[in-house]
Amino acid sequence: MKKLSVCVLFGGVSPEHEVSLRSAESVLNNLNPEKYNIFPVGITRDGEWILFGGSDYSMLPNGTWESCPRNRRAALSPVRGQGLLSFENDCVVRERIDVVFPVLHGENGEDGSMQGLLQIAGIAYVGSGVGASSACMDKSMTKLIAANAGILQARWQVIRAHEWARDQNGCMDAAERAFSYPVFVKPAGTGSSVGISKAKSREELELSVADALRYGEKVLVEEFIGGQEIEVAVLGNENPCASVCGEIEAGAEFYDYEAKYLSDSARFYVPARISEELSEQVRETAVKVYNAVGCQGLSRVDFFVTHDENRVVFNEINTLPGFTSISMYPKLFEASGIPYSQLIDELLRLAVEAFR
């Protein structure tokens, strides 16, 4: 069998640039070069595309990959059949690409933008299509779909930038009428807990909304749900399967960006410390959410299991979850019997299957 030519995209013009670099380092270190022709393509914060010419993927997280002397400027052509183009002096080198793994988190990578380019180019890619990617990236859209599917979730309100600019007090009054403190404030279009905060007073609510609006035009204010934080990994196209459940004990106010990537305060339990009956309910609901939104390939679905009544409450879905060495998605499937390298093989297979 001929080798698949795989382009791994990383970096990106996104607040989650650093997380993408860490994820890509792990993915590239676990791609078998005997099975695949590997083309690592990084996107700088300024939007420049670079075909990384080095072989030491530890250069990615610290940013030194950008200055590798064997780098070449690159682009994925939107013209079908052209594949990956790289440029050296006046020469253009064209490489056939069979499948792209967009290890890109957040804006411009996970929101349907990159998926649209790959769709136009006629190249198979790992993960959900344009519509599902876009819907899952916008938390308010995800909530509307989940509500229509009858899935229990936290109550929420949306504050838009123009509403906030016109009447901050009115926006806060509406939130206070709907919820009691504390509340969570989230940018509608970020992942990795970027821009999320917990507000315990009107003063903190004002600061939190102002901060969240730095990341987009729409902010969610959500009621506080007291419970265990449970995550499930889902894999598949038409017949998706769910992993064992994992549990996160944040070791902080909540599982924020710092707890995820910058400190070792969080604790992880795989399997989660919930009953088998609750675990099965969470897994079934994860697949229900996945199918309702129209995902394919992979997603991580996050829940709360409430302390008071053991209710399973949907929180978020992430169509391109973290793939770092400490990320829950690969850990959950490893605990389910699929090791990291095999998981990547399966994701690439599913991408080709969906494309065909």
mmCIF file of C-alpha atoms in Angstrom:
data_model
loop_
_atom_site.group_PDB
_atom_site.id
_atom_site.type_symbol
_atom_site.label_atom_id
_atom_site.label_comp_id
_atom_site.label_asym_id
_atom_site.label_seq_id
_atom_site.Cartn_x
_atom_site.Cartn_y
_atom_site.Cartn_z
ATOM 1 C CA MET A 1 0.000 0.000 0.000
ATOM 2 C CA LYS A 2 1.208 3.495 -0.807
ATOM 3 C CA LYS A 3 1.853 5.862 2.050
ATOM 4 C CA LEU A 4 -0.767 8.482 2.818
ATOM 5 C CA SER A 5 0.566 12.018 2.494
ATOM 6 C CA VAL A 6 -0.520 13.847 5.650
ATOM 7 C CA CYS A 7 -0.304 17.586 6.224
ATOM 8 C CA VAL A 8 -0.398 18.565 9.901
ATOM 9 C CA LEU A 9 -1.481 22.188 10.312
ATOM 10 C CA PHE A 10 -0.577 23.958 13.551
ATOM 11 C CA GLY A 11 -0.287 27.390 15.158
ATOM 12 C CA GLY A 12 -2.831 29.723 13.625
ATOM 13 C CA VAL A 13 -4.096 33.263 14.044
ATOM 14 C CA SER A 14 -5.961 32.542 17.263
ATOM 15 C CA PRO A 15 -5.786 33.160 21.026
ATOM 16 C CA GLU A 16 -5.157 29.401 21.283
ATOM 17 C CA HIS A 17 -1.964 29.505 19.204
ATOM 18 C CA GLU A 18 0.270 28.109 21.975
ATOM 19 C CA VAL A 19 -2.087 25.238 22.757
ATOM 20 C CA SER A 20 -2.073 24.280 19.084
ATOM 21 C CA LEU A 21 1.743 24.143 19.075
ATOM 22 C CA ARG A 22 1.742 21.770 22.039
ATOM 23 C CA SER A 23 -0.931 19.572 20.507
ATOM 24 C CA ALA A 24 0.900 19.416 17.180
ATOM 25 C CA GLU A 25 4.163 18.435 18.865
ATOM 26 C CA SER A 26 2.451 15.366 20.326
ATOM 27 C CA VAL A 27 0.635 14.488 17.102
ATOM 28 C CA LEU A 28 3.776 14.755 14.976
ATOM 29 C CA ASN A 29 5.817 12.692 17.437
ATOM 30 C CA ASN A 30 3.206 9.942 17.228
ATOM 31 C CA LEU A 31 2.752 9.840 13.443
ATOM 32 C CA ASN A 32 4.549 6.811 12.051
ATOM 33 C CA PRO A 33 6.830 7.915 9.152
ATOM 34 C CA GLU A 34 6.780 4.341 7.838
ATOM 35 C CA LYS A 35 3.031 4.738 7.236
ATOM 36 C CA TYR A 36 2.822 8.393 6.240
ATOM 37 C CA ASN A 37 4.606 11.076 4.278
ATOM 38 C CA ILE A 38 4.444 13.904 6.814
ATOM 39 C CA PHE A 39 4.254 17.597 5.956
ATOM 40 C CA PRO A 40 4.214 19.834 9.070
ATOM 41 C CA VAL A 41 2.870 23.273 8.142
ATOM 42 C CA GLY A 42 2.797 26.019 10.743
ATOM 43 C CA ILE A 43 0.793 29.223 10.624
ATOM 44 C CA THR A 44 2.356 32.136 12.486
ATOM 45 C CA ARG A 45 0.416 34.623 14.577
ATOM 46 C CA ASP A 46 0.667 37.004 11.607
ATOM 47 C CA GLY A 47 -0.863 34.462 9.258
ATOM 48 C CA GLU A 48 2.276 33.389 7.385
ATOM 49 C CA TRP A 49 2.278 29.727 6.304
ATOM 50 C CA ILE A 50 5.569 27.853 6.723
ATOM 51 C CA LEU A 51 6.517 24.303 5.751
ATOM 52 C CA PHE A 52 8.633 23.355 8.757
ATOM 53 C CA GLY A 53 11.965 22.007 7.542
ATOM 54 C CA GLY A 54 13.175 20.539 10.813
ATOM 55 C CA SER A 55 12.684 17.152 12.415
ATOM 56 C CA ASP A 56 12.828 18.196 16.070
ATOM 57 C CA TYR A 57 9.210 18.847 16.982
ATOM 58 C CA SER A 58 10.174 20.083 20.439
ATOM 59 C CA MET A 59 10.899 23.370 18.629
ATOM 60 C CA LEU A 60 7.166 23.962 18.216
ATOM 61 C CA PRO A 61 6.028 24.903 21.760
ATOM 62 C CA ASN A 62 8.811 27.444 22.324
ATOM 63 C CA GLY A 63 8.361 29.094 18.927
ATOM 64 C CA THR A 64 11.868 28.405 17.598
ATOM 65 C CA TRP A 65 10.384 26.382 14.717
ATOM 66 C CA GLU A 66 9.708 29.672 12.920
ATOM 67 C CA SER A 67 13.448 30.355 12.473
ATOM 68 C CA CYS A 68 14.503 26.908 11.251
ATOM 69 C CA PRO A 69 16.873 27.547 8.280
ATOM 70 C CA ARG A 70 15.252 24.793 6.170
ATOM 71 C CA ASN A 71 11.790 26.328 6.375
ATOM 72 C CA ARG A 72 9.948 27.307 3.193
ATOM 73 C CA ARG A 73 6.961 29.553 2.685
ATOM 74 C CA ALA A 74 3.935 27.426 1.893
ATOM 75 C CA ALA A 75 0.249 27.400 1.007
ATOM 76 C CA LEU A 76 -2.540 24.910 0.509
ATOM 77 C CA SER A 77 -3.950 25.596 -2.929
ATOM 78 C CA PRO A 78 -7.739 26.015 -3.190
ATOM 79 C CA VAL A 79 -7.432 24.602 -6.720
ATOM 80 C CA ARG A 80 -8.384 20.933 -6.653
ATOM 81 C CA GLY A 81 -5.480 18.588 -7.201
ATOM 82 C CA GLN A 82 -2.757 21.149 -6.513
ATOM 83 C CA GLY A 83 -2.198 20.139 -2.869
ATOM 84 C CA LEU A 84 0.577 21.763 -0.859
ATOM 85 C CA LEU A 85 2.712 24.404 -2.538
ATOM 86 C CA SER A 86 6.050 25.487 -1.088
ATOM 87 C CA PHE A 87 8.259 28.251 -2.396
ATOM 88 C CA GLU A 88 12.048 28.486 -2.611
ATOM 89 C CA ASN A 89 13.470 31.448 -4.484
ATOM 90 C CA ASP A 90 11.642 31.392 -7.836
ATOM 91 C CA CYS A 91 10.741 27.697 -7.645
ATOM 92 C CA VAL A 92 7.404 26.232 -6.590
ATOM 93 C CA VAL A 93 7.306 22.662 -5.285
ATOM 94 C CA ARG A 94 3.955 20.872 -5.358
ATOM 95 C CA GLU A 95 3.197 17.967 -3.016
ATOM 96 C CA ARG A 96 0.159 15.720 -3.205
ATOM 97 C CA ILE A 97 -1.782 15.797 0.069
ATOM 98 C CA ASP A 98 -4.207 12.974 0.828
ATOM 99 C CA VAL A 99 -5.460 14.215 4.187
ATOM 100 C CA VAL A 100 -4.992 17.242 6.438
ATOM 101 C CA PHE A 101 -4.979 17.044 10.230
ATOM 102 C CA PRO A 102 -5.845 20.620 11.293
ATOM 103 C CA VAL A 103 -4.392 20.660 14.805
ATOM 104 C CA LEU A 104 -5.755 24.176 15.108
ATOM 105 C CA HIS A 105 -7.782 25.252 18.120
ATOM 106 C CA GLY A 106 -10.186 28.165 18.152
ATOM 107 C CA GLU A 107 -10.701 30.982 15.686
ATOM 108 C CA ASN A 108 -9.639 30.428 12.045
ATOM 109 C CA GLY A 109 -8.978 26.736 12.594
ATOM 110 C CA GLU A 110 -11.825 25.136 14.488
ATOM 111 C CA ASP A 111 -14.688 27.428 13.470
ATOM 112 C CA GLY A 112 -15.286 26.162 9.934
ATOM 113 C CA SER A 113 -12.919 28.595 8.199
ATOM 114 C CA MET A 114 -10.136 26.079 7.538
ATOM 115 C CA GLN A 115 -12.679 23.346 6.858
ATOM 116 C CA GLY A 116 -14.176 25.547 4.123
ATOM 117 C CA LEU A 117 -10.779 25.985 2.461
ATOM 118 C CA LEU A 118 -10.115 22.244 2.545
ATOM 119 C CA GLN A 119 -13.610 21.531 1.214
ATOM 120 C CA ILE A 120 -12.997 23.846 -1.753
ATOM 121 C CA ALA A 121 -9.555 22.302 -2.312
ATOM 122 C CA GLY A 122 -11.052 18.807 -2.358
ATOM 123 C CA ILE A 123 -8.757 17.490 0.386
ATOM 124 C CA ALA A 124 -9.864 15.074 3.102
ATOM 125 C CA TYR A 125 -9.453 16.410 6.633
ATOM 126 C CA VAL A 126 -9.744 15.203 10.205
ATOM 127 C CA GLY A 127 -12.787 16.387 12.111
ATOM 128 C CA SER A 128 -16.196 17.874 11.523
ATOM 129 C CA GLY A 129 -17.366 19.720 8.441
ATOM 130 C CA VAL A 130 -18.016 23.424 7.970
ATOM 131 C CA GLY A 131 -21.500 23.536 9.497
ATOM 132 C CA ALA A 132 -20.835 21.470 12.621
ATOM 133 C CA SER A 133 -17.482 23.188 13.225
ATOM 134 C CA SER A 134 -19.090 26.616 13.023
ATOM 135 C CA ALA A 135 -22.057 25.659 15.217
ATOM 136 C CA CYS A 136 -19.861 24.103 17.910
ATOM 137 C CA MET A 137 -17.474 27.052 17.951
ATOM 138 C CA ASP A 138 -20.341 29.430 18.726
ATOM 139 C CA LYS A 139 -21.516 28.372 22.177
ATOM 140 C CA SER A 140 -24.855 30.137 21.779
ATOM 141 C CA MET A 141 -25.576 28.177 18.583
ATOM 142 C CA THR A 142 -24.576 24.924 20.276
ATOM 143 C CA LYS A 143 -26.985 25.660 23.111
ATOM 144 C CA LEU A 144 -29.864 26.280 20.711
ATOM 145 C CA ILE A 145 -29.223 22.955 18.965
ATOM 146 C CA ALA A 146 -28.907 21.103 22.277
ATOM 147 C CA ALA A 147 -32.127 22.684 23.544
ATOM 148 C CA ASN A 148 -33.946 21.614 20.380
ATOM 149 C CA ALA A 149 -32.681 18.063 20.963
ATOM 150 C CA GLY A 150 -34.062 18.087 24.512
ATOM 151 C CA ILE A 151 -30.673 17.970 26.228
ATOM 152 C CA LEU A 152 -30.445 19.376 29.762
ATOM 153 C CA GLN A 153 -27.997 22.272 30.077
ATOM 154 C CA ALA A 154 -27.303 25.361 32.171
ATOM 155 C CA ARG A 155 -29.581 28.341 31.581
ATOM 156 C CA TRP A 156 -27.903 31.177 29.713
ATOM 157 C CA GLN A 157 -28.206 34.673 28.311
ATOM 158 C CA VAL A 158 -26.337 36.326 25.463
ATOM 159 C CA ILE A 159 -24.841 39.813 25.674
ATOM 160 C CA ARG A 160 -23.770 41.351 22.361
ATOM 161 C CA ALA A 161 -21.084 43.994 22.034
ATOM 162 C CA HIS A 162 -23.433 46.660 20.677
ATOM 163 C CA GLU A 163 -25.924 46.013 23.520
ATOM 164 C CA TRP A 164 -23.142 46.312 26.100
ATOM 165 C CA ALA A 165 -21.853 49.531 24.531
ATOM 166 C CA ARG A 166 -25.354 51.036 24.588
ATOM 167 C CA ASP A 167 -26.505 49.978 28.067
ATOM 168 C CA GLN A 168 -24.143 48.115 30.392
ATOM 169 C CA ASN A 169 -26.395 48.474 33.408
ATOM 170 C CA GLY A 170 -29.389 47.168 31.493
ATOM 171 C CA CYS A 171 -27.418 44.074 30.413
ATOM 172 C CA MET A 172 -26.311 43.406 33.974
ATOM 173 C CA ASP A 173 -29.818 44.003 35.335
ATOM 174 C CA ALA A 174 -31.187 41.381 32.928
ATOM 175 C CA ALA A 175 -28.531 38.866 34.003
ATOM 176 C CA GLU A 176 -29.202 39.498 37.689
ATOM 177 C CA ARG A 177 -32.944 39.011 37.168
ATOM 178 C CA ALA A 178 -32.264 35.652 35.522
ATOM 179 C CA PHE A 179 -29.512 34.253 37.757
ATOM 180 C CA SER A 180 -28.121 34.472 41.248
ATOM 181 C CA TYR A 181 -24.381 34.808 41.797
ATOM 182 C CA PRO A 182 -21.989 33.272 41.047
ATOM 183 C CA VAL A 183 -22.324 33.113 37.262
ATOM 184 C CA PHE A 184 -19.929 32.092 34.505
ATOM 185 C CA VAL A 185 -19.045 34.542 31.742
ATOM 186 C CA LYS A 186 -17.714 33.129 28.476
ATOM 187 C CA PRO A 187 -16.782 34.465 25.052
ATOM 188 C CA ALA A 188 -19.132 32.698 22.638
ATOM 189 C CA GLY A 189 -16.328 31.711 20.271
ATOM 190 C CA THR A 190 -13.242 30.522 22.151
ATOM 191 C CA GLY A 191 -11.993 27.206 23.486
ATOM 192 C CA SER A 192 -9.325 26.134 25.989
ATOM 193 C CA SER A 193 -11.157 28.258 28.613
ATOM 194 C CA VAL A 194 -9.745 31.432 27.035
ATOM 195 C CA GLY A 195 -11.547 34.511 28.364
ATOM 196 C CA ILE A 196 -13.778 32.592 30.799
ATOM 197 C CA SER A 197 -14.305 33.894 34.308
ATOM 198 C CA LYS A 198 -16.502 33.341 37.334
ATOM 199 C CA ALA A 199 -18.320 36.429 38.606
ATOM 200 C CA LYS A 200 -19.548 36.602 42.199
ATOM 201 C CA SER A 201 -20.862 40.174 42.209
ATOM 202 C CA ARG A 202 -22.102 42.932 39.928
ATOM 203 C CA GLU A 203 -18.659 44.525 39.930
ATOM 204 C CA GLU A 204 -17.031 41.247 38.863
ATOM 205 C CA LEU A 205 -19.743 40.699 36.257
ATOM 206 C CA GLU A 206 -18.949 44.060 34.675
ATOM 207 C CA LEU A 207 -15.225 43.277 34.549
ATOM 208 C CA SER A 208 -15.829 39.745 33.256
ATOM 209 C CA VAL A 209 -18.103 40.795 30.396
ATOM 210 C CA ALA A 210 -15.714 43.559 29.347
ATOM 211 C CA ASP A 211 -12.846 41.071 29.322
ATOM 212 C CA ALA A 212 -14.797 38.404 27.400
ATOM 213 C CA LEU A 213 -15.796 40.930 24.720
ATOM 214 C CA ARG A 214 -12.108 41.276 23.830
ATOM 215 C CA TYR A 215 -12.431 37.877 22.135
ATOM 216 C CA GLY A 216 -15.551 38.484 20.076
ATOM 217 C CA GLU A 217 -18.873 40.232 19.601
ATOM 218 C CA LYS A 218 -20.934 37.849 21.723
ATOM 219 C CA VAL A 219 -20.687 36.765 25.370
ATOM 220 C CA LEU A 220 -22.607 34.140 27.327
ATOM 221 C CA VAL A 221 -23.656 34.554 30.944
ATOM 222 C CA GLU A 222 -24.496 31.138 32.413
ATOM 223 C CA GLU A 223 -25.999 29.992 35.669
ATOM 224 C CA PHE A 224 -23.642 28.215 38.049
ATOM 225 C CA ILE A 225 -24.012 24.422 38.144
ATOM 226 C CA GLY A 226 -22.560 22.755 41.242
ATOM 227 C CA GLY A 227 -21.252 19.359 40.285
ATOM 228 C CA GLN A 228 -18.438 17.118 39.148
ATOM 229 C CA GLU A 229 -16.832 18.077 35.826
ATOM 230 C CA ILE A 230 -17.064 15.058 33.526
ATOM 231 C CA GLU A 231 -15.603 14.749 30.026
ATOM 232 C CA VAL A 232 -16.197 12.143 27.319
ATOM 233 C CA ALA A 233 -14.320 11.598 24.062
ATOM 234 C CA VAL A 234 -16.368 10.648 20.995
ATOM 235 C CA LEU A 235 -14.931 9.019 17.873
ATOM 236 C CA GLY A 236 -16.552 8.117 14.580
ATOM 237 C CA ASN A 237 -18.605 9.221 11.592
ATOM 238 C CA GLU A 238 -21.998 7.601 11.076
ATOM 239 C CA ASN A 239 -21.734 5.277 14.082
ATOM 240 C CA PRO A 240 -19.772 7.186 16.745
ATOM 241 C CA CYS A 241 -18.623 5.597 19.980
ATOM 242 C CA ALA A 242 -17.938 7.214 23.343
ATOM 243 C CA SER A 243 -14.920 6.599 25.555
ATOM 244 C CA VAL A 244 -14.946 5.933 29.258
ATOM 245 C CA CYS A 245 -15.802 9.016 31.298
ATOM 246 C CA GLY A 246 -13.092 11.169 32.819
ATOM 247 C CA GLU A 247 -13.351 13.587 35.708
ATOM 248 C CA ILE A 248 -11.510 16.835 36.343
ATOM 249 C CA GLU A 249 -10.916 18.245 39.811
ATOM 250 C CA ALA A 250 -9.803 21.739 38.930
ATOM 251 C CA GLY A 251 -7.808 22.609 42.034
ATOM 252 C CA ALA A 252 -8.902 26.221 41.436
ATOM 253 C CA GLU A 253 -12.131 28.227 41.186
ATOM 254 C CA PHE A 254 -12.808 26.333 37.954
ATOM 255 C CA TYR A 255 -10.910 24.541 35.186
ATOM 256 C CA ASP A 256 -9.532 27.678 33.550
ATOM 257 C CA TYR A 257 -6.681 28.185 31.052
ATOM 258 C CA GLU A 258 -4.036 28.295 33.791
ATOM 259 C CA ALA A 259 -5.295 25.082 35.404
ATOM 260 C CA LYS A 260 -5.335 23.376 32.003
ATOM 261 C CA TYR A 261 -1.934 24.385 30.678
ATOM 262 C CA LEU A 262 0.173 26.431 33.085
ATOM 263 C CA SER A 263 -0.055 24.733 36.476
ATOM 264 C CA ASP A 264 -0.301 21.246 37.896
ATOM 265 C CA SER A 265 -3.152 22.060 40.287
ATOM 266 C CA ALA A 266 -5.790 19.992 38.461
ATOM 267 C CA ARG A 267 -6.343 16.293 39.147
ATOM 268 C CA PHE A 268 -7.725 13.814 36.654
ATOM 269 C CA TYR A 269 -9.662 10.648 37.341
ATOM 270 C CA VAL A 270 -10.110 8.077 34.594
ATOM 271 C CA PRO A 271 -12.572 6.507 34.945
ATOM 272 C CA ALA A 272 -14.648 9.229 36.586
ATOM 273 C CA ARG A 273 -15.827 8.788 40.162
ATOM 274 C CA ILE A 274 -19.474 8.260 39.227
ATOM 275 C CA SER A 275 -21.701 5.189 39.141
ATOM 276 C CA GLU A 276 -21.814 2.900 36.121
ATOM 277 C CA GLU A 277 -25.415 3.963 35.539
ATOM 278 C CA LEU A 278 -24.489 7.668 35.490
ATOM 279 C CA SER A 279 -21.442 6.945 33.346
ATOM 280 C CA GLU A 280 -23.607 5.238 30.743
ATOM 281 C CA GLN A 281 -26.069 8.134 30.796
ATOM 282 C CA VAL A 282 -23.233 10.619 30.211
ATOM 283 C CA ARG A 283 -21.839 8.541 27.339
ATOM 284 C CA GLU A 284 -25.236 8.207 25.682
ATOM 285 C CA THR A 285 -25.873 11.942 26.015
ATOM 286 C CA ALA A 286 -22.442 12.715 24.548
ATOM 287 C CA VAL A 287 -23.268 10.732 21.415
ATOM 288 C CA LYS A 288 -26.700 12.402 21.275
ATOM 289 C CA VAL A 289 -25.094 15.858 21.321
ATOM 290 C CA TYR A 290 -22.493 14.766 18.746
ATOM 291 C CA ASN A 291 -25.177 13.544 16.365
ATOM 292 C CA ALA A 292 -27.504 16.503 16.952
ATOM 293 C CA VAL A 293 -24.823 18.963 15.867
ATOM 294 C CA GLY A 294 -23.685 16.746 12.977
ATOM 295 C CA CYS A 295 -20.117 16.077 14.058
ATOM 296 C CA GLN A 296 -17.788 13.584 12.456
ATOM 297 C CA GLY A 297 -14.322 12.283 13.230
ATOM 298 C CA LEU A 298 -13.939 13.414 16.820
ATOM 299 C CA SER A 299 -15.181 15.671 19.589
ATOM 300 C CA ARG A 300 -14.852 15.988 23.336
ATOM 301 C CA VAL A 301 -18.134 16.571 25.140
ATOM 302 C CA ASP A 302 -18.145 18.142 28.612
ATOM 303 C CA PHE A 303 -20.772 17.756 31.329
ATOM 304 C CA PHE A 304 -21.579 18.413 34.947
ATOM 305 C CA VAL A 305 -23.046 15.725 37.192
ATOM 306 C CA THR A 306 -24.791 17.730 39.891
ATOM 307 C CA HIS A 307 -24.018 17.210 43.556
ATOM 308 C CA ASP A 308 -27.646 17.468 44.640
ATOM 309 C CA GLU A 309 -29.601 15.165 42.316
ATOM 310 C CA ASN A 310 -26.963 13.522 40.070
ATOM 311 C CA ARG A 311 -28.431 15.275 37.039
ATOM 312 C CA VAL A 312 -26.352 15.061 33.842
ATOM 313 C CA VAL A 313 -26.024 18.641 32.538
ATOM 314 C CA PHE A 314 -24.404 19.320 29.145
ATOM 315 C CA ASN A 315 -21.733 22.034 29.209
ATOM 316 C CA GLU A 316 -19.805 22.264 25.917
ATOM 317 C CA ILE A 317 -18.617 20.327 22.875
ATOM 318 C CA ASN A 318 -15.166 20.783 21.344
ATOM 319 C CA THR A 319 -14.677 19.564 17.766
ATOM 320 C CA LEU A 320 -10.866 19.809 17.792
ATOM 321 C CA PRO A 321 -9.936 19.092 21.410
ATOM 322 C CA GLY A 322 -6.435 19.384 22.783
ATOM 323 C CA PHE A 323 -3.968 16.669 21.769
ATOM 324 C CA THR A 324 -1.143 17.543 24.131
ATOM 325 C CA SER A 325 0.524 14.865 26.214
ATOM 326 C CA ILE A 326 -1.805 15.742 29.105
ATOM 327 C CA SER A 327 -5.018 16.301 27.137
ATOM 328 C CA MET A 328 -8.136 14.398 28.114
ATOM 329 C CA TYR A 329 -9.212 13.297 24.632
ATOM 330 C CA PRO A 330 -6.279 10.925 23.968
ATOM 331 C CA LYS A 331 -6.154 9.918 27.651
ATOM 332 C CA LEU A 332 -9.800 8.843 27.589
ATOM 333 C CA PHE A 333 -9.387 6.669 24.518
ATOM 334 C CA GLU A 334 -6.147 5.226 25.836
ATOM 335 C CA ALA A 335 -8.152 4.140 28.890
ATOM 336 C CA SER A 336 -10.742 2.714 26.478
ATOM 337 C CA GLY A 337 -8.132 0.546 24.748
ATOM 338 C CA ILE A 338 -6.973 2.790 21.880
ATOM 339 C CA PRO A 339 -3.410 4.103 22.387
ATOM 340 C CA TYR A 340 -2.384 7.532 21.083
ATOM 341 C CA SER A 341 -0.703 6.435 17.816
ATOM 342 C CA GLN A 342 -3.538 4.084 16.962
ATOM 343 C CA LEU A 343 -6.038 6.860 17.684
ATOM 344 C CA ILE A 344 -4.328 9.128 15.157
ATOM 345 C CA ASP A 345 -4.384 6.297 12.586
ATOM 346 C CA GLU A 346 -8.124 5.898 13.147
ATOM 347 C CA LEU A 347 -8.779 9.645 12.841
ATOM 348 C CA LEU A 348 -6.948 9.742 9.515
ATOM 349 C CA ARG A 349 -8.895 6.697 8.327
ATOM 350 C CA LEU A 350 -12.190 8.310 9.323
ATOM 351 C CA ALA A 351 -11.206 11.504 7.480
ATOM 352 C CA VAL A 352 -10.564 9.611 4.255
ATOM 353 C CA GLU A 353 -13.763 7.607 4.736
ATOM 354 C CA ALA A 354 -15.869 10.755 5.210
ATOM 355 C CA PHE A 355 -14.295 12.407 2.156
ATOM 356 C CA ARG A 356 -15.037 9.422 -0.060
#
